[in-house]
Amino acid sequence: MADYLVPVHADTPAIDVHWLDRPDPHISEFGARGLGEIGLVGSAAAIGNAVSNTTGIRVHDLPITIDKLL
């Protein structure tokens, strides 16, 4: 497991966003399309790094709560 590579947020290629000018009433009642969770890939890691940089404490499991920092 020491040599197992885990993809991180930096490994995600740039995402090109295209706005569509027509609604799709078959997907939702508002005609909106969703992106899914691809935009949230690095959110938890970024917050964890910010907490670690601020407090000096590395939390390895979520959610990050006050009791884990004390």
Coordinates of C-alpha atoms in Angstrom, one line a residue:
M1 CA 0.0 0.0 0.0
A2 CA 3.0 2.4 0.5
D3 CA 3.4 2.6 -3.3
Y4 CA -0.3 3.0 -4.1
L5 CA -1.0 6.2 -5.9
V6 CA -4.1 8.1 -4.9
P7 CA -5.4 10.8 -7.3
V8 CA -5.6 14.2 -5.8
H9 CA -7.2 17.5 -6.8
A10 CA -4.1 18.6 -8.7
D11 CA -4.5 15.5 -10.9
T12 CA -7.9 16.8 -12.1
P13 CA -7.6 18.4 -15.6
A14 CA -9.0 21.8 -16.2
I15 CA -12.7 21.9 -16.6
D16 CA -14.2 23.9 -19.5
V17 CA -17.7 25.2 -18.7
H18 CA -20.2 25.7 -21.5
W19 CA -23.5 27.5 -20.8
L20 CA -26.5 26.0 -22.7
D21 CA -29.1 28.4 -23.8
R22 CA -32.0 26.0 -23.8
P23 CA -33.7 24.3 -20.8
D24 CA -34.2 20.6 -20.7
P25 CA -37.7 20.0 -19.1
H26 CA -37.1 16.2 -19.0
I27 CA -34.3 16.4 -16.5
S28 CA -36.0 18.7 -13.9
E29 CA -39.0 20.8 -13.6
F30 CA -36.9 24.0 -13.9
G31 CA -35.0 22.7 -17.0
A32 CA -31.6 22.9 -15.1
R33 CA -28.8 20.4 -15.7
G34 CA -26.4 19.4 -13.0
L35 CA -22.7 18.9 -13.1
G36 CA -22.6 16.2 -10.4
E37 CA -19.9 16.0 -7.8
I38 CA -16.9 16.6 -10.1
G39 CA -16.5 20.1 -8.8
L40 CA -16.3 19.0 -5.2
V41 CA -13.4 16.5 -5.6
G42 CA -10.9 18.6 -3.7
S43 CA -13.1 20.5 -1.3
A44 CA -12.7 18.3 1.8
A45 CA -8.9 18.0 1.2
A46 CA -8.6 21.8 0.8
I47 CA -10.6 22.5 4.0
G48 CA -8.5 19.8 5.8
N49 CA -5.3 21.4 4.6
A50 CA -6.5 24.9 5.7
V51 CA -7.4 23.6 9.1
S52 CA -4.0 21.8 9.4
N53 CA -2.1 25.0 8.3
T54 CA -4.0 27.1 10.8
T55 CA -3.9 24.8 13.8
G56 CA -0.9 22.6 13.1
I57 CA -3.1 19.5 13.8
R58 CA -3.7 17.1 10.9
V59 CA -7.2 15.4 11.1
H60 CA -7.4 12.3 9.0
D61 CA -11.1 11.6 9.1
L62 CA -14.3 13.6 8.4
P63 CA -16.1 15.5 9.7
I64 CA -13.5 17.8 11.2
T65 CA -14.9 19.0 14.5
I66 CA -13.7 21.0 17.4
D67 CA -13.3 17.9 19.6
K68 CA -10.8 16.4 17.1
L69 CA -8.7 19.6 17.3
L70 CA -8.6 19.8 21.1

